[in-house]
Amino acid sequence: MSAQVNIKRTSVPQIIARKGGEPLVCLTSYHAHTARLIDPYVDLLLVGDSLGMVMYGMETTLGVTLDMMIAHGAAVVRGSQKALIVVDMPFGSYEESPTQAFHNAARVLKETGCQAIKLEGGSRMAETVHYLTQRGIPVMGHIGLTPQNVNVLGGFKAQGLAQEEWAALQIDAQDLAQAGAFSIVLEAMAAGLADKITAAVSVPTIGIGASAACDGQILVSEDMLGLSPKVPRFVKEFATLGAQIAGAAEAYGREVRARRFPSAENTYTTKSKKKEPTK
Ligand code: KIV
């Protein structure tokens, strides 16, 4: 159990205060070492349930469990110092009732030391968002392409591409903000719709495949680092770590086979025995 309070971290009110200001920089993170590297450059780290695909090779996020989220959430809290840490509620851990959501979200906060949780869904989740925020659990909303809904949507499809869909998504965002969500992720939706939602709601919108006008942006770290085999069109690769890792493994293999590694500097030698002082 950790439940640590670190007052140097970015707080939920500080995130809310950035509405309409300098864009919020957000990335996902699932483990301590990358959290430590990324933390100085971001305002918010999301321990997303995308870890099911990225870390565990699953095809969707549906198999991710609360225990997996807690283990990775605690690792990211331990690896970071400055960013606000948000942990995703996995499929099946919050949809049934506000009390189910409170029970599981309280476990996430207590056992990871994170500051907030994220859950997917618009108006239908407003009652739960209100219930949690009234009881000390800050909630980030998530609308547009909601991957936990993949079977209903019929795939990972961008939303709001037809203008007839806009009104419902705008109401979703308004309902989440009014229920007390401190920010809302807008995933894979028409840019014009993301612009309208951002202008209309009182809390920051965080875009991923949405619009540059959002109050902040988030990407899956492994995608933007060039580690993912396939990325959606909204991803920009800011590094090519995948190629670097493969290159490093190849070079290591060459040196091991040629007995060039380990060299003298990578091996231990016996210490020469100290002479007993003569009395
Ligand atoms: O799980 C995740 O990584 C997310 C982001 C894509 C916003 O929800």
mmCIF file of C-alpha atoms and ligand atoms in Angstrom:
data_model
loop_
_atom_site.group_PDB
_atom_site.id
_atom_site.type_symbol
_atom_site.label_atom_id
_atom_site.label_comp_id
_atom_site.label_asym_id
_atom_site.label_seq_id
_atom_site.Cartn_x
_atom_site.Cartn_y
_atom_site.Cartn_z
ATOM 1 C CA MET A 1 0.000 0.000 0.000
ATOM 2 C CA SER A 2 1.385 3.428 -0.815
ATOM 3 C CA ALA A 3 -1.226 6.303 -0.698
ATOM 4 C CA GLN A 4 1.515 8.915 -0.695
ATOM 5 C CA VAL A 5 0.793 12.645 -0.936
ATOM 6 C CA ASN A 6 3.462 14.581 -2.812
ATOM 7 C CA ILE A 7 2.763 18.313 -2.637
ATOM 8 C CA LYS A 8 5.339 19.113 -5.367
ATOM 9 C CA ARG A 9 3.181 17.386 -7.955
ATOM 10 C CA THR A 10 0.936 19.231 -10.377
ATOM 11 C CA SER A 11 -2.522 19.297 -8.815
ATOM 12 C CA VAL A 12 -6.012 18.871 -10.229
ATOM 13 C CA PRO A 13 -6.860 22.598 -9.647
ATOM 14 C CA GLN A 14 -3.660 23.549 -11.528
ATOM 15 C CA ILE A 15 -4.800 21.438 -14.496
ATOM 16 C CA ILE A 16 -8.274 23.054 -14.442
ATOM 17 C CA ALA A 17 -6.674 26.539 -14.296
ATOM 18 C CA ARG A 18 -4.945 25.845 -17.641
ATOM 19 C CA LYS A 19 -8.299 25.960 -19.499
ATOM 20 C CA GLY A 20 -7.760 28.200 -22.538
ATOM 21 C CA GLY A 21 -4.110 28.829 -21.579
ATOM 22 C CA GLU A 22 -0.800 27.177 -22.410
ATOM 23 C CA PRO A 23 -1.606 23.707 -23.820
ATOM 24 C CA LEU A 24 -1.358 20.816 -21.361
ATOM 25 C CA VAL A 25 1.297 18.257 -22.306
ATOM 26 C CA CYS A 26 0.208 14.714 -21.464
ATOM 27 C CA LEU A 27 1.594 11.245 -22.238
ATOM 28 C CA THR A 28 0.778 7.710 -21.186
ATOM 29 C CA SER A 29 3.180 5.789 -18.967
ATOM 30 C CA TYR A 30 3.139 2.244 -17.645
ATOM 31 C CA HIS A 31 6.435 1.707 -15.860
ATOM 32 C CA ALA A 32 8.894 3.410 -13.552
ATOM 33 C CA HIS A 33 11.912 3.950 -15.825
ATOM 34 C CA THR A 34 10.047 5.656 -18.662
ATOM 35 C CA ALA A 35 7.970 7.651 -16.138
ATOM 36 C CA ARG A 36 11.241 9.024 -14.709
ATOM 37 C CA LEU A 37 12.480 10.028 -18.200
ATOM 38 C CA ILE A 38 9.219 11.634 -19.331
ATOM 39 C CA ASP A 39 8.076 13.251 -16.070
ATOM 40 C CA PRO A 40 10.115 16.507 -16.299
ATOM 41 C CA TYR A 41 8.528 17.396 -19.656
ATOM 42 C CA VAL A 42 4.818 16.745 -19.065
ATOM 43 C CA ASP A 43 1.992 18.108 -16.927
ATOM 44 C CA LEU A 44 0.106 14.830 -16.681
ATOM 45 C CA LEU A 45 0.948 11.130 -16.983
ATOM 46 C CA LEU A 46 -1.908 8.765 -17.760
ATOM 47 C CA VAL A 47 -1.549 5.113 -16.825
ATOM 48 C CA GLY A 48 -3.882 4.142 -19.649
ATOM 49 C CA ASP A 49 -5.578 0.788 -20.047
ATOM 50 C CA SER A 50 -3.912 0.821 -23.481
ATOM 51 C CA LEU A 51 -1.236 -1.027 -21.487
ATOM 52 C CA GLY A 52 -3.250 -4.154 -22.338
ATOM 53 C CA MET A 53 -2.096 -3.802 -25.942
ATOM 54 C CA VAL A 54 1.260 -2.096 -25.405
ATOM 55 C CA MET A 55 2.595 -4.119 -22.458
ATOM 56 C CA TYR A 56 0.658 -7.387 -22.709
ATOM 57 C CA GLY A 57 0.060 -7.828 -26.463
ATOM 58 C CA MET A 58 -3.738 -7.962 -26.116
ATOM 59 C CA GLU A 59 -5.929 -7.040 -29.107
ATOM 60 C CA THR A 60 -8.233 -4.779 -27.096
ATOM 61 C CA THR A 61 -8.326 -3.195 -23.629
ATOM 62 C CA LEU A 62 -11.166 -5.458 -22.471
ATOM 63 C CA GLY A 63 -8.931 -8.021 -20.731
ATOM 64 C CA VAL A 64 -7.184 -5.464 -18.525
ATOM 65 C CA THR A 65 -7.844 -5.971 -14.803
ATOM 66 C CA LEU A 66 -7.946 -3.625 -11.823
ATOM 67 C CA ASP A 67 -4.914 -5.378 -10.332
ATOM 68 C CA MET A 68 -2.917 -4.744 -13.535
ATOM 69 C CA MET A 69 -3.841 -1.039 -13.425
ATOM 70 C CA ILE A 70 -2.877 -0.816 -9.757
ATOM 71 C CA ALA A 71 0.507 -2.513 -10.261
ATOM 72 C CA HIS A 72 1.435 -0.237 -13.200
ATOM 73 C CA GLY A 73 -0.074 2.857 -11.538
ATOM 74 C CA ALA A 74 2.074 2.346 -8.426
ATOM 75 C CA ALA A 75 5.187 1.894 -10.624
ATOM 76 C CA VAL A 76 4.537 5.177 -12.460
ATOM 77 C CA VAL A 77 3.939 7.046 -9.181
ATOM 78 C CA ARG A 78 7.236 5.672 -7.828
ATOM 79 C CA GLY A 79 9.088 6.660 -11.020
ATOM 80 C CA SER A 80 7.815 10.249 -11.211
ATOM 81 C CA GLN A 81 7.862 13.387 -9.064
ATOM 82 C CA LYS A 82 6.190 16.258 -10.849
ATOM 83 C CA ALA A 83 3.340 15.234 -13.150
ATOM 84 C CA LEU A 84 -0.251 14.661 -12.075
ATOM 85 C CA ILE A 85 -0.825 10.901 -12.286
ATOM 86 C CA VAL A 86 -4.165 9.650 -13.622
ATOM 87 C CA VAL A 87 -4.968 5.916 -13.685
ATOM 88 C CA ASP A 88 -7.571 4.427 -16.058
ATOM 89 C CA MET A 89 -10.457 2.410 -14.625
ATOM 90 C CA PRO A 90 -10.510 -0.839 -16.657
ATOM 91 C CA PHE A 91 -13.580 -2.309 -18.354
ATOM 92 C CA GLY A 92 -15.999 -3.855 -15.849
ATOM 93 C CA SER A 93 -14.670 -2.004 -12.803
ATOM 94 C CA TYR A 94 -17.015 1.019 -12.752
ATOM 95 C CA GLU A 95 -19.974 0.789 -15.160
ATOM 96 C CA GLU A 96 -22.378 -1.178 -12.943
ATOM 97 C CA SER A 97 -23.113 1.504 -10.340
ATOM 98 C CA PRO A 98 -21.635 4.601 -8.666
ATOM 99 C CA THR A 99 -20.906 2.506 -5.558
ATOM 100 C CA GLN A 100 -18.998 -0.115 -7.570
ATOM 101 C CA ALA A 101 -17.024 2.726 -9.179
ATOM 102 C CA PHE A 102 -16.281 4.323 -5.788
ATOM 103 C CA HIS A 103 -15.141 1.034 -4.241
ATOM 104 C CA ASN A 104 -12.692 0.321 -7.082
ATOM 105 C CA ALA A 105 -11.530 3.914 -7.661
ATOM 106 C CA ALA A 106 -10.778 4.288 -3.933
ATOM 107 C CA ARG A 107 -8.588 1.155 -4.180
ATOM 108 C CA VAL A 108 -6.740 2.709 -7.129
ATOM 109 C CA LEU A 109 -6.043 5.949 -5.222
ATOM 110 C CA LYS A 110 -5.075 4.175 -1.982
ATOM 111 C CA GLU A 111 -2.868 1.491 -3.537
ATOM 112 C CA THR A 112 -1.087 3.544 -6.216
ATOM 113 C CA GLY A 113 -0.808 7.035 -4.721
ATOM 114 C CA CYS A 114 -2.185 8.536 -7.969
ATOM 115 C CA GLN A 115 -4.233 11.764 -7.867
ATOM 116 C CA ALA A 116 -7.153 10.941 -10.173
ATOM 117 C CA ILE A 117 -8.860 8.277 -12.254
ATOM 118 C CA LYS A 118 -10.186 8.269 -15.815
ATOM 119 C CA LEU A 119 -13.278 6.495 -17.043
ATOM 120 C CA GLU A 120 -14.893 6.170 -20.468
ATOM 121 C CA GLY A 121 -18.387 7.316 -21.466
ATOM 122 C CA GLY A 122 -20.428 10.518 -21.681
ATOM 123 C CA SER A 123 -23.885 11.364 -20.282
ATOM 124 C CA ARG A 124 -24.498 7.781 -19.121
ATOM 125 C CA MET A 125 -21.524 8.113 -16.720
ATOM 126 C CA ALA A 126 -22.468 11.584 -15.376
ATOM 127 C CA GLU A 127 -24.144 10.230 -12.218
ATOM 128 C CA THR A 128 -21.019 8.183 -11.416
ATOM 129 C CA VAL A 129 -18.687 11.126 -12.087
ATOM 130 C CA HIS A 130 -20.764 13.272 -9.685
ATOM 131 C CA TYR A 131 -20.763 10.514 -7.038
ATOM 132 C CA LEU A 132 -16.976 10.103 -7.190
ATOM 133 C CA THR A 133 -16.061 13.800 -7.268
ATOM 134 C CA GLN A 134 -18.384 14.491 -4.299
ATOM 135 C CA ARG A 135 -16.456 11.842 -2.368
ATOM 136 C CA GLY A 136 -12.902 13.026 -3.026
ATOM 137 C CA ILE A 137 -12.038 11.220 -6.252
ATOM 138 C CA PRO A 138 -11.115 13.517 -9.170
ATOM 139 C CA VAL A 139 -12.352 12.141 -12.496
ATOM 140 C CA MET A 140 -11.109 12.663 -16.039
ATOM 141 C CA GLY A 141 -13.771 11.891 -18.665
ATOM 142 C CA HIS A 142 -13.189 10.249 -22.070
ATOM 143 C CA ILE A 143 -15.495 10.519 -25.088
ATOM 144 C CA GLY A 144 -15.318 10.057 -28.869
ATOM 145 C CA LEU A 145 -13.606 6.781 -29.694
ATOM 146 C CA THR A 146 -13.912 4.907 -26.404
ATOM 147 C CA PRO A 147 -11.875 1.703 -26.883
ATOM 148 C CA GLN A 148 -13.700 -0.228 -24.128
ATOM 149 C CA ASN A 149 -16.788 0.125 -26.364
ATOM 150 C CA VAL A 150 -15.056 -1.465 -29.367
ATOM 151 C CA ASN A 151 -17.617 -4.244 -29.768
ATOM 152 C CA VAL A 152 -20.533 -1.792 -29.848
ATOM 153 C CA LEU A 153 -18.717 0.613 -32.193
ATOM 154 C CA GLY A 154 -17.715 -2.289 -34.480
ATOM 155 C CA GLY A 155 -14.014 -1.380 -34.420
ATOM 156 C CA PHE A 156 -11.616 1.398 -33.448
ATOM 157 C CA LYS A 157 -13.388 4.034 -35.543
ATOM 158 C CA ALA A 158 -13.138 7.832 -35.468
ATOM 159 C CA GLN A 159 -16.349 9.424 -34.188
ATOM 160 C CA GLY A 160 -18.368 12.464 -35.248
ATOM 161 C CA LEU A 161 -17.389 12.228 -38.898
ATOM 162 C CA ALA A 162 -21.067 12.786 -39.760
ATOM 163 C CA GLN A 163 -22.386 16.114 -38.444
ATOM 164 C CA GLU A 164 -25.592 14.386 -37.243
ATOM 165 C CA GLU A 165 -23.488 12.723 -34.499
ATOM 166 C CA TRP A 166 -22.174 16.034 -33.124
ATOM 167 C CA ALA A 167 -25.100 17.044 -30.887
ATOM 168 C CA ALA A 168 -24.954 13.831 -28.826
ATOM 169 C CA LEU A 169 -21.198 14.128 -28.301
ATOM 170 C CA GLN A 170 -21.524 17.807 -27.330
ATOM 171 C CA ILE A 171 -24.144 16.859 -24.718
ATOM 172 C CA ASP A 172 -21.843 14.069 -23.453
ATOM 173 C CA ALA A 173 -19.071 16.616 -22.847
ATOM 174 C CA GLN A 174 -21.376 19.163 -21.170
ATOM 175 C CA ASP A 175 -22.852 16.486 -18.875
ATOM 176 C CA LEU A 176 -19.389 15.271 -17.805
ATOM 177 C CA ALA A 177 -18.200 18.824 -17.065
ATOM 178 C CA GLN A 178 -21.370 19.631 -15.122
ATOM 179 C CA ALA A 179 -21.027 16.384 -13.146
ATOM 180 C CA GLY A 180 -17.577 17.527 -11.989
ATOM 181 C CA ALA A 181 -15.040 15.939 -14.376
ATOM 182 C CA PHE A 182 -11.837 17.998 -14.140
ATOM 183 C CA SER A 183 -10.913 17.406 -17.791
ATOM 184 C CA ILE A 184 -12.155 15.385 -20.742
ATOM 185 C CA VAL A 185 -10.178 13.298 -23.248
ATOM 186 C CA LEU A 186 -11.511 13.690 -26.803
ATOM 187 C CA GLU A 187 -10.291 10.680 -28.795
ATOM 188 C CA ALA A 188 -10.384 10.274 -32.589
ATOM 189 C CA MET A 189 -13.124 12.682 -33.561
ATOM 190 C CA ALA A 190 -13.743 15.272 -36.277
ATOM 191 C CA ALA A 191 -11.606 18.366 -35.583
ATOM 192 C CA GLY A 192 -14.573 20.734 -35.987
ATOM 193 C CA LEU A 193 -16.493 18.871 -33.300
ATOM 194 C CA ALA A 194 -13.497 18.906 -30.910
ATOM 195 C CA ASP A 195 -13.214 22.690 -31.500
ATOM 196 C CA LYS A 196 -16.886 23.213 -30.614
ATOM 197 C CA ILE A 197 -16.671 21.042 -27.466
ATOM 198 C CA THR A 198 -13.471 22.819 -26.351
ATOM 199 C CA ALA A 199 -15.126 26.219 -26.766
ATOM 200 C CA ALA A 200 -18.268 25.118 -24.921
ATOM 201 C CA VAL A 201 -17.051 23.265 -21.809
ATOM 202 C CA SER A 202 -15.567 24.896 -18.708
ATOM 203 C CA VAL A 203 -12.846 22.270 -18.156
ATOM 204 C CA PRO A 204 -9.759 21.436 -20.250
ATOM 205 C CA THR A 205 -10.195 19.097 -23.196
ATOM 206 C CA ILE A 206 -7.264 16.781 -23.934
ATOM 207 C CA GLY A 207 -7.095 15.752 -27.580
ATOM 208 C CA ILE A 208 -5.808 12.531 -29.112
ATOM 209 C CA GLY A 209 -6.628 12.537 -32.808
ATOM 210 C CA ALA A 210 -8.999 15.460 -32.173
ATOM 211 C CA SER A 211 -7.825 19.062 -32.764
ATOM 212 C CA ALA A 212 -4.878 21.398 -32.131
ATOM 213 C CA ALA A 213 -7.407 23.747 -30.504
ATOM 214 C CA CYS A 214 -7.907 21.343 -27.561
ATOM 215 C CA ASP A 215 -6.619 22.600 -24.199
ATOM 216 C CA GLY A 216 -3.993 19.827 -24.209
ATOM 217 C CA GLN A 217 -2.743 16.818 -26.156
ATOM 218 C CA ILE A 218 -2.024 13.226 -25.195
ATOM 219 C CA LEU A 219 -0.380 10.346 -27.074
ATOM 220 C CA VAL A 220 0.526 6.787 -26.133
ATOM 221 C CA SER A 221 4.245 7.132 -25.324
ATOM 222 C CA GLU A 222 5.269 3.940 -27.126
ATOM 223 C CA ASP A 223 3.521 5.217 -30.281
ATOM 224 C CA MET A 224 5.283 8.595 -30.299
ATOM 225 C CA LEU A 225 8.628 6.969 -29.440
ATOM 226 C CA GLY A 226 8.477 4.721 -32.505
ATOM 227 C CA LEU A 227 8.109 1.486 -30.528
ATOM 228 C CA SER A 228 4.693 0.379 -31.788
ATOM 229 C CA PRO A 229 4.480 -1.900 -34.848
ATOM 230 C CA LYS A 230 1.401 -0.051 -36.190
ATOM 231 C CA VAL A 231 0.078 3.397 -35.248
ATOM 232 C CA PRO A 232 -3.145 5.287 -36.004
ATOM 233 C CA ARG A 233 -2.914 8.231 -38.436
ATOM 234 C CA PHE A 234 -3.172 10.761 -35.611
ATOM 235 C CA VAL A 235 0.201 9.660 -34.164
ATOM 236 C CA LYS A 236 3.419 11.499 -34.953
ATOM 237 C CA GLU A 237 6.586 9.521 -34.216
ATOM 238 C CA PHE A 238 9.029 11.838 -32.423
ATOM 239 C CA ALA A 239 11.726 9.115 -32.146
ATOM 240 C CA THR A 240 12.636 5.778 -33.751
ATOM 241 C CA LEU A 241 13.410 3.731 -30.637
ATOM 242 C CA GLY A 242 12.076 0.525 -32.215
ATOM 243 C CA ALA A 243 14.865 0.579 -34.818
ATOM 244 C CA GLN A 244 17.417 1.503 -32.150
ATOM 245 C CA ILE A 245 16.385 -1.432 -29.916
ATOM 246 C CA ALA A 246 16.573 -3.907 -32.803
ATOM 247 C CA GLY A 247 19.987 -2.478 -33.781
ATOM 248 C CA ALA A 248 21.276 -2.790 -30.213
ATOM 249 C CA ALA A 249 20.089 -6.433 -29.944
ATOM 250 C CA GLU A 250 21.777 -7.233 -33.271
ATOM 251 C CA ALA A 251 25.091 -5.626 -32.178
ATOM 252 C CA TYR A 252 24.947 -7.478 -28.821
ATOM 253 C CA GLY A 253 24.388 -10.791 -30.641
ATOM 254 C CA ARG A 254 27.367 -10.140 -32.932
ATOM 255 C CA GLU A 255 29.697 -9.364 -30.009
ATOM 256 C CA VAL A 256 28.568 -12.358 -27.918
ATOM 257 C CA ARG A 257 29.078 -14.766 -30.855
ATOM 258 C CA ALA A 258 32.547 -13.289 -31.572
ATOM 259 C CA ARG A 259 33.437 -13.418 -27.825
ATOM 260 C CA ARG A 260 34.093 -9.658 -27.896
ATOM 261 C CA PHE A 261 31.528 -9.194 -25.104
ATOM 262 C CA PRO A 262 32.081 -9.246 -22.166
ATOM 263 C CA SER A 263 35.472 -7.552 -22.358
ATOM 264 C CA ALA A 264 37.923 -6.986 -19.505
ATOM 265 C CA GLU A 265 36.074 -3.864 -18.375
ATOM 266 C CA ASN A 266 32.812 -5.818 -18.022
ATOM 267 C CA THR A 267 34.268 -8.660 -15.910
ATOM 268 C CA TYR A 268 35.478 -8.982 -12.322
ATOM 269 C CA THR A 269 39.021 -9.950 -11.396
ATOM 270 C CA THR A 270 40.178 -11.509 -8.124
ATOM 271 C CA LYS A 271 41.347 -9.052 -5.504
ATOM 272 C CA SER A 272 44.993 -9.443 -4.462
ATOM 273 C CA LYS A 273 45.076 -10.487 -0.814
ATOM 274 C CA LYS A 274 46.201 -7.677 1.519
ATOM 275 C CA LYS A 275 49.389 -8.437 3.455
ATOM 276 C CA GLU A 276 48.901 -8.770 7.223
ATOM 277 C CA PRO A 277 50.617 -5.797 8.911
ATOM 278 C CA THR A 278 53.741 -6.922 10.812
ATOM 279 C CA LYS A 279 53.542 -6.244 14.515
HETATM 280 O O1 KIV B 1 -5.644 4.055 -22.465
HETATM 281 C C1 KIV B 1 -5.125 5.065 -22.969
HETATM 282 O O2 KIV B 1 -3.921 5.112 -23.260
HETATM 283 C C2 KIV B 1 -5.987 6.212 -23.209
HETATM 284 C C3 KIV B 1 -5.421 7.330 -24.034
HETATM 285 C C4 KIV B 1 -5.368 6.919 -25.435
HETATM 286 C C5 KIV B 1 -6.161 8.595 -23.845
HETATM 287 O O3 KIV B 1 -7.102 6.232 -22.798
#
